[in-house]
Amino acid sequence: MRREQQTAFDDFVRAHADALVRMSFLLCGDQGKAEDAVQEALTRIYLRWNRLDEPLPYARRAVVNATRDQWRRFSRRELRERSAAVGDAPGPPPLLDDVVAERDRIVRALQRLPHGQRAVIVLRFWHQLSEQETANALGNSVGTVKSQTSRALERLREYLASDLLPAITPEEYR
């Protein structure tokens, strides 16, 4: 890679890496896994940098795919252990700010959505992408984005209607 291309890539990483990590975190719910997924995606981008006209949409799609790849690697045993740990975890400490507690509720509800619906919600509402940009990032049609958004919002409303969210079950990861 030539020097100016390397500089452009470095500038891209500085400008977008944090947002990509946040997006991945919202998809997977684990900071370490989110950082790993972004690192994997940035490696893919680096290898294709010379051929990318618009690196940000490609980066979003690469992060979604890398997060999905990690998600698929979970074994059933790991999911059961995680479900048990979430179910046994005490509620938030009483000193938590109400805003932080509400955000935690939303993130937990988000984690219960299937990966495709979760990706649509994160891209549309956290990253404020249009339906077309979301469709491009996920490799779907705009119609698929619309239907997944509708289904995901309905499920989130159901999940958030109750103060007590059940533990994540392996069936919900499918």
Coordinates of N, CA and C in Angstrom, one line a residue:
M1 N 0.8 -1.2 0.0 CA 0.0 0.0 0.0 C 0.9 1.2 0.0
R2 N 0.6 2.2 -0.9 CA 1.3 3.4 -0.9 C 1.1 4.3 0.3
R3 N 2.0 5.2 0.5 CA 2.0 6.1 1.7 C 0.7 6.8 1.8
E4 N 0.2 7.4 0.7 CA -1.0 8.2 0.8 C -2.3 7.4 1.0
Q5 N -2.2 6.1 0.5 CA -3.3 5.2 0.8 C -3.3 4.8 2.2
Q6 N -2.1 4.5 2.8 CA -2.0 4.2 4.2 C -2.5 5.3 5.0
T7 N -2.1 6.5 4.7 CA -2.6 7.7 5.5 C -4.1 7.8 5.4
A8 N -4.7 7.6 4.2 CA -6.1 7.6 4.1 C -6.8 6.5 4.9
F9 N -6.2 5.3 4.9 CA -6.8 4.2 5.7 C -6.7 4.6 7.2
D10 N -5.5 5.1 7.7 CA -5.3 5.5 9.1 C -6.4 6.5 9.5
D11 N -6.6 7.5 8.6 CA -7.6 8.6 8.9 C -9.0 8.0 9.0
F12 N -9.3 7.0 8.1 CA -10.6 6.4 8.1 C -10.8 5.6 9.5
V13 N -9.8 4.9 9.9 CA -9.8 4.2 11.2 C -10.0 5.2 12.3
R14 N -9.3 6.2 12.4 CA -9.4 7.2 13.5 C -10.8 7.8 13.5
A15 N -11.4 8.1 12.3 CA -12.7 8.7 12.2 C -13.8 7.8 12.5
H16 N -13.7 6.5 12.2 CA -14.9 5.6 12.3 C -14.8 4.4 13.2
A17 N -13.6 4.1 13.8 CA -13.4 2.9 14.6 C -14.3 2.9 15.8
D18 N -14.4 4.0 16.5 CA -15.3 4.0 17.7 C -16.7 3.7 17.4
A19 N -17.2 4.4 16.3 CA -18.6 4.1 16.0 C -18.9 2.7 15.5
L20 N -17.9 2.1 14.8 CA -18.0 0.7 14.4 C -18.0 -0.2 15.6
V21 N -17.2 0.1 16.6 CA -17.2 -0.7 17.9 C -18.5 -0.6 18.6
R22 N -19.1 0.6 18.7 CA -20.4 0.8 19.3 C -21.4 0.0 18.6
M23 N -21.4 0.0 17.2 CA -22.4 -0.7 16.5 C -22.2 -2.2 16.7
S24 N -21.0 -2.7 16.7 CA -20.8 -4.1 17.0 C -21.2 -4.5 18.4
F25 N -20.9 -3.6 19.4 CA -21.4 -3.9 20.8 C -22.9 -4.1 20.8
L26 N -23.6 -3.2 20.2 CA -25.0 -3.3 20.2 C -25.5 -4.6 19.5
L27 N -24.8 -5.1 18.6 CA -25.1 -6.3 17.9 C -24.9 -7.5 18.8
C28 N -23.7 -7.5 19.5 CA -23.3 -8.7 20.3 C -23.4 -8.6 21.8
G29 N -23.4 -7.3 22.3 CA -23.5 -7.2 23.8 C -22.3 -7.4 24.6
D30 N -21.1 -7.6 23.9 CA -19.9 -7.8 24.6 C -18.8 -6.9 24.1
Q31 N -18.2 -6.1 24.9 CA -17.2 -5.1 24.4 C -16.0 -5.8 23.8
G32 N -15.5 -6.8 24.4 CA -14.3 -7.5 23.9 C -14.6 -8.2 22.5
K33 N -15.8 -8.8 22.4 CA -16.1 -9.4 21.1 C -16.4 -8.4 20.1
A34 N -16.9 -7.2 20.5 CA -17.2 -6.1 19.6 C -15.9 -5.6 19.0
E35 N -14.9 -5.4 19.9 CA -13.6 -4.9 19.4 C -12.9 -5.9 18.5
D36 N -13.0 -7.2 18.8 CA -12.5 -8.3 18.0 C -13.1 -8.3 16.6
A37 N -14.4 -8.1 16.6 CA -15.2 -8.1 15.3 C -14.7 -6.9 14.4
V38 N -14.6 -5.7 15.1 CA -14.2 -4.6 14.3 C -12.7 -4.7 13.8
Q39 N -11.9 -5.3 14.6 CA -10.5 -5.6 14.2 C -10.5 -6.5 13.0
E40 N -11.3 -7.5 13.0 CA -11.4 -8.4 11.9 C -11.9 -7.7 10.6
A41 N -12.9 -6.9 10.8 CA -13.5 -6.1 9.7 C -12.5 -5.1 9.2
L42 N -11.7 -4.4 10.0 CA -10.7 -3.5 9.6 C -9.6 -4.2 8.8
T43 N -9.3 -5.4 9.2 CA -8.3 -6.2 8.4 C -8.8 -6.4 7.0
R44 N -10.1 -6.8 6.9 CA -10.7 -7.1 5.6 C -10.7 -5.8 4.8
I45 N -11.0 -4.7 5.4 CA -11.0 -3.4 4.7 C -9.6 -3.0 4.2
Y46 N -8.6 -3.2 5.1 CA -7.3 -2.9 4.7 C -6.8 -3.6 3.5
L47 N -7.2 -4.9 3.5 CA -6.8 -5.7 2.3 C -7.4 -5.3 1.0
R48 N -8.6 -4.6 1.1 CA -9.3 -4.2 -0.1 C -9.3 -2.7 -0.3
W49 N -8.6 -2.0 0.5 CA -8.6 -0.5 0.5 C -8.5 0.1 -0.9
N50 N -7.6 -0.4 -1.7 CA -7.4 0.2 -3.0 C -8.6 0.1 -3.9
R51 N -9.4 -0.9 -3.6 CA -10.6 -1.2 -4.5 C -11.9 -0.6 -4.0
L52 N -11.9 0.0 -2.8 CA -13.1 0.5 -2.3 C -13.4 2.0 -2.7
D53 N -14.5 2.2 -3.3 CA -14.9 3.6 -3.6 C -15.5 4.2 -2.4
E54 N -16.4 3.5 -1.6 CA -17.0 4.0 -0.4 C -16.7 3.1 0.7
P55 N -15.7 3.3 1.5 CA -15.3 2.4 2.6 C -16.2 2.3 3.7
L56 N -17.0 3.3 4.1 CA -17.8 3.3 5.3 C -19.0 2.3 5.1
P57 N -19.7 2.3 4.0 CA -20.8 1.2 3.9 C -20.2 -0.2 3.9
Y58 N -19.0 -0.3 3.3 CA -18.4 -1.6 3.3 C -17.9 -2.0 4.7
A59 N -17.5 -1.0 5.4 CA -17.0 -1.3 6.8 C -18.2 -1.7 7.7
R60 N -19.3 -1.0 7.5 CA -20.5 -1.4 8.3 C -20.9 -2.8 8.0
R61 N -20.9 -3.2 6.7 CA -21.3 -4.5 6.4 C -20.3 -5.5 6.9
A62 N -19.0 -5.2 6.8 CA -18.0 -6.1 7.3 C -18.1 -6.3 8.8
V63 N -18.4 -5.3 9.6 CA -18.6 -5.4 11.0 C -19.8 -6.2 11.3
V64 N -20.9 -6.0 10.6 CA -22.1 -6.8 10.8 C -21.8 -8.3 10.6
N65 N -21.1 -8.6 9.5 CA -20.7 -10.0 9.1 C -19.7 -10.6 10.1
A66 N -18.7 -9.8 10.6 CA -17.8 -10.3 11.6 C -18.5 -10.6 12.9
T67 N -19.4 -9.7 13.3 CA -20.2 -9.9 14.5 C -21.0 -11.2 14.4
R68 N -21.7 -11.3 13.2 CA -22.5 -12.5 13.0 C -21.6 -13.8 13.0
D69 N -20.4 -13.7 12.4 CA -19.6 -14.9 12.4 C -19.2 -15.3 13.8
Q70 N -18.9 -14.3 14.7 CA -18.6 -14.6 16.1 C -19.9 -15.2 16.8
W71 N -21.0 -14.6 16.5 CA -22.2 -15.1 17.1 C -22.5 -16.5 16.7
R72 N -22.3 -16.9 15.5 CA -22.5 -18.3 15.0 C -21.5 -19.3 15.7
R73 N -20.4 -18.8 16.1 CA -19.4 -19.7 16.8 C -19.8 -20.1 18.2
F74 N -20.8 -19.4 18.7 CA -21.3 -19.9 20.1 C -21.7 -21.3 20.0
S75 N -21.3 -22.1 21.0 CA -21.9 -23.4 21.1 C -23.1 -23.4 21.9
R76 N -23.9 -24.4 21.9 CA -25.1 -24.4 22.7 C -24.8 -24.4 24.2
R77 N -23.7 -25.0 24.5 CA -23.2 -25.0 25.9 C -22.9 -23.6 26.4
E78 N -22.2 -22.8 25.6 CA -21.9 -21.4 25.9 C -23.2 -20.6 26.1
L79 N -24.2 -20.8 25.2 CA -25.4 -20.1 25.3 C -26.2 -20.4 26.6
R80 N -26.2 -21.7 27.0 CA -26.9 -22.1 28.2 C -26.2 -21.5 29.4
E81 N -24.8 -21.5 29.4 CA -24.1 -20.8 30.5 C -24.4 -19.4 30.6
R82 N -24.4 -18.7 29.4 CA -24.7 -17.3 29.4 C -26.1 -17.0 29.9
S83 N -27.1 -17.8 29.5 CA -28.4 -17.6 29.9 C -28.5 -17.8 31.4
A84 N -27.9 -18.8 32.0 CA -27.9 -19.0 33.4 C -27.3 -17.8 34.1
A85 N -26.2 -17.3 33.6 CA -25.5 -16.2 34.3 C -26.4 -15.0 34.3
V86 N -27.0 -14.7 33.1 CA -27.9 -13.5 33.0 C -29.1 -13.7 34.0
G87 N -29.6 -14.9 34.1 CA -30.8 -15.1 34.9 C -30.4 -15.0 36.4
D88 N -29.2 -15.3 36.8 CA -28.8 -15.3 38.2 C -28.2 -13.9 38.6
A89 N -28.0 -13.1 37.6 CA -27.3 -11.8 37.9 C -28.3 -10.9 38.7
P90 N -27.7 -10.3 39.8 CA -28.6 -9.3 40.5 C -28.9 -8.1 39.6
G91 N -30.0 -7.4 40.0 CA -30.4 -6.2 39.3 C -29.3 -5.2 39.4
P92 N -29.5 -4.1 38.7 CA -28.5 -3.0 38.7 C -28.3 -2.4 40.2
P93 N -27.2 -2.0 40.5 CA -27.0 -1.4 41.8 C -27.9 -0.2 42.0
P94 N -28.3 0.1 43.2 CA -29.3 1.2 43.4 C -28.7 2.5 43.0
L95 N -27.4 2.7 42.9 CA -26.7 4.0 42.6 C -26.7 4.3 41.1
L96 N -27.1 3.3 40.3 CA -27.2 3.6 38.9 C -28.2 4.6 38.5
D97 N -27.8 5.5 37.6 CA -28.7 6.5 37.1 C -29.8 5.9 36.3
D98 N -31.0 6.5 36.4 CA -32.2 5.9 35.7 C -31.9 5.8 34.2
V99 N -31.2 6.7 33.6 CA -30.9 6.6 32.2 C -30.0 5.4 31.8
V100 N -29.1 5.2 32.7 CA -28.2 4.0 32.4 C -29.0 2.7 32.6
A101 N -29.8 2.7 33.6 CA -30.6 1.5 33.8 C -31.6 1.2 32.6
E102 N -32.2 2.3 32.1 CA -33.1 2.1 31.0 C -32.3 1.7 29.7
R103 N -31.1 2.2 29.6 CA -30.3 1.8 28.4 C -29.9 0.3 28.5
D104 N -29.6 -0.1 29.7 CA -29.3 -1.5 29.9 C -30.5 -2.4 29.6
R105 N -31.7 -2.0 30.0 CA -32.9 -2.7 29.6 C -33.1 -2.8 28.1
I106 N -32.8 -1.7 27.4 CA -33.0 -1.7 26.0 C -31.9 -2.6 25.3
V107 N -30.7 -2.6 25.8 CA -29.6 -3.4 25.2 C -30.0 -4.9 25.5
R108 N -30.5 -5.2 26.7 CA -30.8 -6.6 26.9 C -32.0 -7.1 26.0
A109 N -32.9 -6.2 25.8 CA -34.0 -6.5 24.9 C -33.5 -6.7 23.5
L110 N -32.6 -5.8 23.1 CA -32.0 -5.9 21.8 C -31.3 -7.2 21.6
Q111 N -30.6 -7.7 22.6 CA -29.9 -9.0 22.5 C -30.8 -10.2 22.3
R112 N -32.1 -10.0 22.7 CA -33.0 -11.1 22.5 C -33.5 -11.2 21.1
L113 N -33.3 -10.2 20.3 CA -33.8 -10.2 18.9 C -32.9 -11.2 18.1
P114 N -33.4 -11.8 17.0 CA -32.6 -12.5 16.1 C -31.5 -11.5 15.4
H115 N -30.4 -12.0 15.0 CA -29.3 -11.2 14.6 C -29.7 -10.2 13.5
G116 N -30.5 -10.7 12.5 CA -30.9 -9.8 11.4 C -31.7 -8.7 11.8
Q117 N -32.7 -8.9 12.7 CA -33.5 -7.8 13.2 C -32.7 -6.9 14.1
R118 N -31.8 -7.4 14.9 CA -31.0 -6.6 15.7 C -30.1 -5.7 14.8
A119 N -29.5 -6.3 13.8 CA -28.7 -5.5 12.9 C -29.5 -4.3 12.3
V120 N -30.7 -4.6 11.8 CA -31.5 -3.6 11.2 C -31.8 -2.4 12.2
I121 N -32.2 -2.8 13.5 CA -32.5 -1.8 14.5 C -31.2 -0.9 14.8
V122 N -30.1 -1.6 15.0 CA -28.9 -0.9 15.3 C -28.5 0.1 14.2
L123 N -28.5 -0.4 12.9 CA -28.2 0.5 11.8 C -29.2 1.6 11.6
R124 N -30.5 1.3 11.7 CA -31.5 2.3 11.4 C -31.6 3.3 12.5
F125 N -31.6 2.9 13.8 CA -31.9 3.8 14.8 C -30.7 4.3 15.6
W126 N -29.7 3.5 15.8 CA -28.5 4.0 16.5 C -27.6 4.7 15.6
H127 N -27.4 4.2 14.4 CA -26.5 4.8 13.4 C -27.3 5.7 12.4
Q128 N -28.6 5.8 12.6 CA -29.5 6.6 11.8 C -29.3 6.5 10.3
L129 N -29.1 5.3 9.8 CA -29.0 5.1 8.4 C -30.4 5.1 7.8
S130 N -30.5 5.4 6.5 CA -31.8 5.3 5.8 C -32.1 3.8 5.5
E131 N -33.3 3.6 5.1 CA -33.6 2.2 4.7 C -32.7 1.7 3.6
Q132 N -32.4 2.5 2.6 CA -31.6 2.1 1.5 C -30.1 1.8 2.0
E133 N -29.6 2.7 2.9 CA -28.2 2.5 3.4 C -28.2 1.3 4.2
T134 N -29.2 1.0 5.0 CA -29.3 -0.2 5.8 C -29.3 -1.4 4.9
A135 N -30.1 -1.4 3.9 CA -30.2 -2.5 3.0 C -28.9 -2.8 2.3
N136 N -28.2 -1.7 1.9 CA -26.8 -1.9 1.3 C -25.9 -2.5 2.3
A137 N -25.9 -2.0 3.6 CA -25.0 -2.5 4.6 C -25.2 -4.0 4.9
L138 N -26.4 -4.4 4.8 CA -26.7 -5.8 5.1 C -26.8 -6.7 3.9
G139 N -26.8 -6.1 2.7 CA -27.0 -6.9 1.5 C -28.4 -7.4 1.3
N140 N -29.4 -6.7 1.8 CA -30.8 -7.0 1.7 C -31.5 -6.0 0.8
S141 N -32.8 -6.3 0.5 CA -33.6 -5.3 -0.2 C -34.2 -4.4 0.8
V142 N -34.7 -3.2 0.3 CA -35.3 -2.2 1.2 C -36.6 -2.9 1.8
G143 N -37.3 -3.7 1.1 CA -38.5 -4.3 1.6 C -38.2 -5.2 2.8
T144 N -37.0 -5.9 2.7 CA -36.6 -6.8 3.8 C -36.3 -5.9 5.0
V145 N -35.6 -4.8 4.8 CA -35.3 -3.9 5.9 C -36.6 -3.4 6.6
K146 N -37.6 -3.1 5.8 CA -38.8 -2.6 6.3 C -39.5 -3.6 7.2
S147 N -39.6 -4.8 6.6 CA -40.3 -5.9 7.3 C -39.6 -6.3 8.6
Q148 N -38.2 -6.4 8.5 CA -37.5 -6.7 9.7 C -37.6 -5.6 10.8
T149 N -37.6 -4.4 10.3 CA -37.7 -3.3 11.3 C -39.1 -3.4 12.0
S150 N -40.1 -3.6 11.2 CA -41.5 -3.7 11.8 C -41.5 -4.8 12.8
R151 N -41.0 -6.0 12.4 CA -41.1 -7.2 13.4 C -40.2 -6.9 14.6
A152 N -39.0 -6.3 14.4 CA -38.1 -6.1 15.5 C -38.7 -5.1 16.5
L153 N -39.3 -4.0 16.0 CA -39.9 -3.0 16.9 C -41.1 -3.6 17.7
E154 N -41.9 -4.5 17.0 CA -43.0 -5.1 17.7 C -42.4 -6.0 18.8
R155 N -41.4 -6.8 18.5 CA -40.8 -7.7 19.6 C -40.2 -6.9 20.7
L156 N -39.5 -5.7 20.4 CA -38.9 -4.9 21.4 C -40.0 -4.3 22.3
R157 N -41.1 -3.9 21.7 CA -42.3 -3.4 22.5 C -42.7 -4.5 23.5
E158 N -42.8 -5.7 23.0 CA -43.3 -6.8 23.9 C -42.2 -7.0 25.0
Y159 N -41.0 -7.1 24.7 CA -39.9 -7.3 25.7 C -39.8 -6.2 26.7
L160 N -40.0 -5.0 26.3 CA -39.9 -3.9 27.2 C -41.2 -3.6 28.0
A161 N -42.3 -4.2 27.6 CA -43.5 -4.1 28.3 C -43.4 -4.6 29.7
S162 N -42.5 -5.6 29.9 CA -42.3 -6.2 31.2 C -41.1 -5.7 31.9
D163 N -41.1 -5.4 33.2 CA -39.9 -5.0 33.9 C -38.9 -6.1 34.0
L164 N -39.4 -7.4 34.0 CA -38.5 -8.5 34.2 C -38.3 -9.2 32.9
L165 N -37.1 -9.1 32.3 CA -36.9 -9.8 31.0 C -36.3 -11.1 31.3
P166 N -36.9 -12.2 30.7 CA -36.4 -13.5 30.9 C -35.0 -13.7 30.3
A167 N -34.2 -14.7 30.8 CA -32.9 -14.9 30.3 C -33.0 -15.3 28.8
I168 N -31.9 -15.1 28.1 CA -31.8 -15.4 26.7 C -31.8 -16.9 26.5
T169 N -32.6 -17.4 25.7 CA -32.6 -18.8 25.5 C -32.0 -19.1 24.2
P170 N -31.4 -20.3 24.0 CA -30.7 -20.7 22.7 C -31.7 -20.6 21.5
E171 N -32.9 -20.9 21.7 CA -33.9 -20.8 20.6 C -34.0 -19.4 20.1
E172 N -33.8 -18.4 20.9 CA -33.9 -17.0 20.5 C -32.7 -16.6 19.7
Y173 N -31.7 -17.3 19.7 CA -30.5 -17.0 18.9 C -30.6 -17.4 17.5
R174 N -31.6 -18.2 17.2 CA -31.7 -18.7 15.8 C -32.3 -17.7 14.9

